[in-house]
Short mmCIF file of C-alpha atoms in Angstrom, two decimals:
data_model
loop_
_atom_site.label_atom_id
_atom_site.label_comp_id
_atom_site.label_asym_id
_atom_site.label_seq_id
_atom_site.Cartn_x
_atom_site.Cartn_y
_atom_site.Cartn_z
CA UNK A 1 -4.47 -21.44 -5.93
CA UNK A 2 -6.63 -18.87 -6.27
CA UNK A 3 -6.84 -15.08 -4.90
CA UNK A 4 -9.48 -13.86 -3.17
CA UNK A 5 -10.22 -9.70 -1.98
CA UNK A 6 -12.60 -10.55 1.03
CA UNK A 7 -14.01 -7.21 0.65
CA UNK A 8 -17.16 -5.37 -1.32
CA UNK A 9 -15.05 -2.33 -1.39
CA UNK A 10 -14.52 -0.92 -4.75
CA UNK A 11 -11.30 1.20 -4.07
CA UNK A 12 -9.49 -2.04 -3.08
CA UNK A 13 -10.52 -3.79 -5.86
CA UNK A 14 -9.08 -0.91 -8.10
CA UNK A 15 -5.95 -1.35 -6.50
CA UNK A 16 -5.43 -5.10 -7.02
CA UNK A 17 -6.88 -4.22 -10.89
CA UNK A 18 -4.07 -1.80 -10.95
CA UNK A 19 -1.43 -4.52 -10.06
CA UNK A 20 -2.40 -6.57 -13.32
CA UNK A 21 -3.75 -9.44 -10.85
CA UNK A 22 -6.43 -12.12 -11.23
CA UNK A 23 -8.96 -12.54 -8.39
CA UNK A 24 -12.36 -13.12 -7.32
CA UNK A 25 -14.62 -10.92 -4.81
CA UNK A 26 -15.59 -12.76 -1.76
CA UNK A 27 -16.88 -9.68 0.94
CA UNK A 28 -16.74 -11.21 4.09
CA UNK A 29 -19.48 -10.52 6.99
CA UNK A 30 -17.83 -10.06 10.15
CA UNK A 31 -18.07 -7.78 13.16
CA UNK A 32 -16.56 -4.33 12.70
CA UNK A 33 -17.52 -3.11 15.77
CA UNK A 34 -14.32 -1.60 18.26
CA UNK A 35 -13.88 -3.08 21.54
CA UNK A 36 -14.17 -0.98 23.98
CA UNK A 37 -10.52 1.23 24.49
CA UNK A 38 -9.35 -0.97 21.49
CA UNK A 39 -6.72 0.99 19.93
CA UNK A 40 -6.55 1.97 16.57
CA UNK A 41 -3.70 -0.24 15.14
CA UNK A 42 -4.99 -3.18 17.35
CA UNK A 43 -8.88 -2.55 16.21
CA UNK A 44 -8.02 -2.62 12.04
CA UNK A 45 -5.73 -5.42 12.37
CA UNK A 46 -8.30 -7.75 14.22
CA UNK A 47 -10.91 -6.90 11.71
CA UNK A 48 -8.93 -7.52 9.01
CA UNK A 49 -7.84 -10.59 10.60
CA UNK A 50 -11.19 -11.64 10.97
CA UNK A 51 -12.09 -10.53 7.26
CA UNK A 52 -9.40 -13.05 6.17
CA UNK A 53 -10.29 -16.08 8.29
CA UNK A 54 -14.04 -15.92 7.59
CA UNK A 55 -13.36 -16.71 4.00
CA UNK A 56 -10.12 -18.83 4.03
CA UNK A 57 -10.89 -21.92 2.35
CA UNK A 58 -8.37 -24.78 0.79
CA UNK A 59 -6.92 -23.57 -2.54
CA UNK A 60 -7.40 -19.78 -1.88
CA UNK A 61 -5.17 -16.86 -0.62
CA UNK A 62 -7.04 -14.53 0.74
CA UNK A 63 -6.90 -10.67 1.32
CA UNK A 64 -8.49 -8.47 3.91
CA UNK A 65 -8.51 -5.14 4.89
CA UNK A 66 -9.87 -2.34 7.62
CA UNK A 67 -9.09 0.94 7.94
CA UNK A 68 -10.08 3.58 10.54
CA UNK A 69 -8.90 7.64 10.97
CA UNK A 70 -7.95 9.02 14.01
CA UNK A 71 -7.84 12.25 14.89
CA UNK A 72 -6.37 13.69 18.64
CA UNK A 73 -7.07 10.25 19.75
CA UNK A 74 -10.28 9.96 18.94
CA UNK A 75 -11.02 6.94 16.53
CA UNK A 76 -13.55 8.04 13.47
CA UNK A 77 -14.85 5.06 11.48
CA UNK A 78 -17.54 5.87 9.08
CA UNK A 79 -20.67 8.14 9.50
CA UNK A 80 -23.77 7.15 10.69
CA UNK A 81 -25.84 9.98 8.86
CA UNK A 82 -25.20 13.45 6.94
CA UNK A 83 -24.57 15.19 10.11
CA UNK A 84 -22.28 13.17 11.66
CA UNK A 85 -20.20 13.01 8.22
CA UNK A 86 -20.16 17.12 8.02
CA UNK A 87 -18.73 16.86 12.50
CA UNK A 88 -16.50 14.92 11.54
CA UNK A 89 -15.01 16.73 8.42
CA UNK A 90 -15.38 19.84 10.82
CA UNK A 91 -12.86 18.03 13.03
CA UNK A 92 -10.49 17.19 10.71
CA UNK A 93 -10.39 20.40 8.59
CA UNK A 94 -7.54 22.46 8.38
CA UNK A 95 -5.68 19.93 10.97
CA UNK A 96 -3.71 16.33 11.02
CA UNK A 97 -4.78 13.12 11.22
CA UNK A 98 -4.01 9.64 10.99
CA UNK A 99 -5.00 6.73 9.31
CA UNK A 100 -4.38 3.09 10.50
CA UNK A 101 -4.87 0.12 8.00
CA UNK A 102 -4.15 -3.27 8.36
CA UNK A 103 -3.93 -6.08 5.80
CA UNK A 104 -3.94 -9.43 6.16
CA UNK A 105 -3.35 -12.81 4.41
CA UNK A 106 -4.74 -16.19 4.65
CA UNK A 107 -4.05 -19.47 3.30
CA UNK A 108 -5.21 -23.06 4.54
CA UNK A 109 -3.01 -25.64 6.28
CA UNK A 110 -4.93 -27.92 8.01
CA UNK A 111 -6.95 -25.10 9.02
CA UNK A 112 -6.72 -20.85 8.18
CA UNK A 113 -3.37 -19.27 9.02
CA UNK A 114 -3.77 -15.36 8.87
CA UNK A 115 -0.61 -13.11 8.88
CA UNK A 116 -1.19 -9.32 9.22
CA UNK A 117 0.32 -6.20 9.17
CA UNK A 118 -0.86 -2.70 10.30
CA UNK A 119 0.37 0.77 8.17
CA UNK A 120 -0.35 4.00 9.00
CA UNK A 121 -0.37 7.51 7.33
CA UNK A 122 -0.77 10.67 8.70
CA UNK A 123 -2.68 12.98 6.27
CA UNK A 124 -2.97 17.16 6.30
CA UNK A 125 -6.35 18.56 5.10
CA UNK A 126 -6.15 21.63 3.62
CA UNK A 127 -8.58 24.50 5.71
CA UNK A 128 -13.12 23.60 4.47
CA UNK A 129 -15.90 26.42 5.04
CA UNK A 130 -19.45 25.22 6.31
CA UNK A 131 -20.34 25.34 2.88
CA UNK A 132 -18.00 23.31 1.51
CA UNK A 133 -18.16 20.70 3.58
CA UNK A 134 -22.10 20.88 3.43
CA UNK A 135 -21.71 20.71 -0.52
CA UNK A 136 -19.08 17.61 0.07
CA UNK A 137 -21.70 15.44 2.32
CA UNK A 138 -24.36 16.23 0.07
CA UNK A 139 -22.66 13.96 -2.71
CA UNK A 140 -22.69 10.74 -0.69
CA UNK A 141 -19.54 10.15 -1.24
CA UNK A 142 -18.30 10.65 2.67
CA UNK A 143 -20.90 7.97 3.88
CA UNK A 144 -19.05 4.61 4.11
CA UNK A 145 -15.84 6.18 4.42
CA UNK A 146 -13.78 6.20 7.86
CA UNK A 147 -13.18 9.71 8.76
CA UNK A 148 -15.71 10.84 6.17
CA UNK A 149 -13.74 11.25 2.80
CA UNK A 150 -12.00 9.37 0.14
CA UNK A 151 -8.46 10.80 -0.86
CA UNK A 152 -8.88 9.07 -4.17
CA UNK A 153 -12.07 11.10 -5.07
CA UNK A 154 -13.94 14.23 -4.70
CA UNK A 155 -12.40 14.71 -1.66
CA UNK A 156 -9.04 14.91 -2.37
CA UNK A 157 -8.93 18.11 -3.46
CA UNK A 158 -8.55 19.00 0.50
CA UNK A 159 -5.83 16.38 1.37
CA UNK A 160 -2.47 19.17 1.34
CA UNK A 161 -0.58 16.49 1.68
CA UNK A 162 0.09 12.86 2.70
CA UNK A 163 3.39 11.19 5.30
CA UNK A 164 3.50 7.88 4.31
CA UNK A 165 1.87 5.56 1.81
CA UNK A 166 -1.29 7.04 -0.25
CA UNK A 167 -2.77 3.49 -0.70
CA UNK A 168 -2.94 3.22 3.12
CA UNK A 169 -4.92 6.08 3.51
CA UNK A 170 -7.08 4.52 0.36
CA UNK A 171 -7.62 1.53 2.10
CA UNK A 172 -5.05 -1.23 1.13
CA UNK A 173 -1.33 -0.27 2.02
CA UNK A 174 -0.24 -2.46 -1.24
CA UNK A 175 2.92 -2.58 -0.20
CA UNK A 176 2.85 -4.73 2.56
CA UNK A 177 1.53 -7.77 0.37
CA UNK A 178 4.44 -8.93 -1.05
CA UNK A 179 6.05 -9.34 2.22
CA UNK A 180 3.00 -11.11 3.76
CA UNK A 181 2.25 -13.34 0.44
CA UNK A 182 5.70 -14.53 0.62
CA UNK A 183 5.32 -15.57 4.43
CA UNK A 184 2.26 -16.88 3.53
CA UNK A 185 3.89 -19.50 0.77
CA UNK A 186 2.85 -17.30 -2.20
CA UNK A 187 3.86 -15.17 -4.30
CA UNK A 188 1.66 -12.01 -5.71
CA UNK A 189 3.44 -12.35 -9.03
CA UNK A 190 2.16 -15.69 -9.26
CA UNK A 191 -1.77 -14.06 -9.99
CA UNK A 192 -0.95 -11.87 -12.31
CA UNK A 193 -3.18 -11.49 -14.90
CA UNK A 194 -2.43 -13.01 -18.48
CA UNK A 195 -0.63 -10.46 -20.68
CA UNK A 196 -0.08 -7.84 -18.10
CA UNK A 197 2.93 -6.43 -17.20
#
């Protein structure tokens, strides 16, 4: 068996480096688009469902995930151009917010069987002048991130503070695979890597 990240995104692969584990990089190309009044934990758990099954193959367990912020109801993926990346970060500045991931795993019996799980965090950003967040966009770094940022890089320096699990807001709540692995008929300790650990 092998494992498979069905995703291009490097902060997930970082994560499953950071777990010792061998795998391969197979993005998947699916529809990310919400339904229309999809929720939030409903919308990320489809797409990662969907990231999962488009790649499940015999011999593989695969791993998807989607994430998505929401703030006062409102459901932010990720910014269509500068200006929409400094509204949003206007939004969220100074207030709370929540973000929704959900995993999933897939293996082949006769046919892909996906199990999933949705996570969520809720995250406090610290208070942002015009000028910060103008300086913020202007790296690049908010454009193909939901809600505009990444905790794990320049912008956390205006996360205060994180309820929940840090690698959900990230964009792989790691500690959910184990559990789905195992009803999946695998085990994650089964790809680590030679020599770690």
């Amino acid at each position: 068996m092998r494992l498979i990240l069905a995703s291009a995104s490097p902060r997930r692969r970082q994560l499953l480096d950071a777990l010792q584990l061998e795998f391969e990089i197979r993005p998947s190309e699916v529809d990310e688009v919400r339904l229309p009044e999809e929720p939030a934990p409903a919308y990320v758990e489809r797409v990662a469902r969907a990231k999962a099954a488009a790649v499940a193959a015999p011999g593989l367990v695969v791993v998807a995930a989607d994430t998505t912020v929401v703030h006062e109801g409102k459901i932010m993926g990720k910014p269509g151009h500068p200006e929409e990346a400094r509204a949003m970060l206007r939004r969220l500045q100074g207030d709370v917010h929540e973000v929704f991931t959900g995993v999933a795993v897939a293996v082949w019996e006769e046919a892909a069987t996906v199990r999933s799980l949705v996570d969520v965090s809720e995250v406090v950003f610290l208070p942002m002048t015009d000028e910060e967040i103008a300086a913020y966009v202007e790296t690049g770094e908010p454009m193909d991130k939901a809600g505009a940022y990444a905790m794990q890089g320049l912008g956390g320096i205006y996360v205060e503070r994180v309820s929940g699990s840090p690698f959900t807001v990230i964009g792989l709540p790691i500690h959910l695979l184990p559990r789905l692995m195992a009803a999946s008929g695998a085990s994650l300790t089964s790809f680590r890597a030679a020599g770690g650990g």
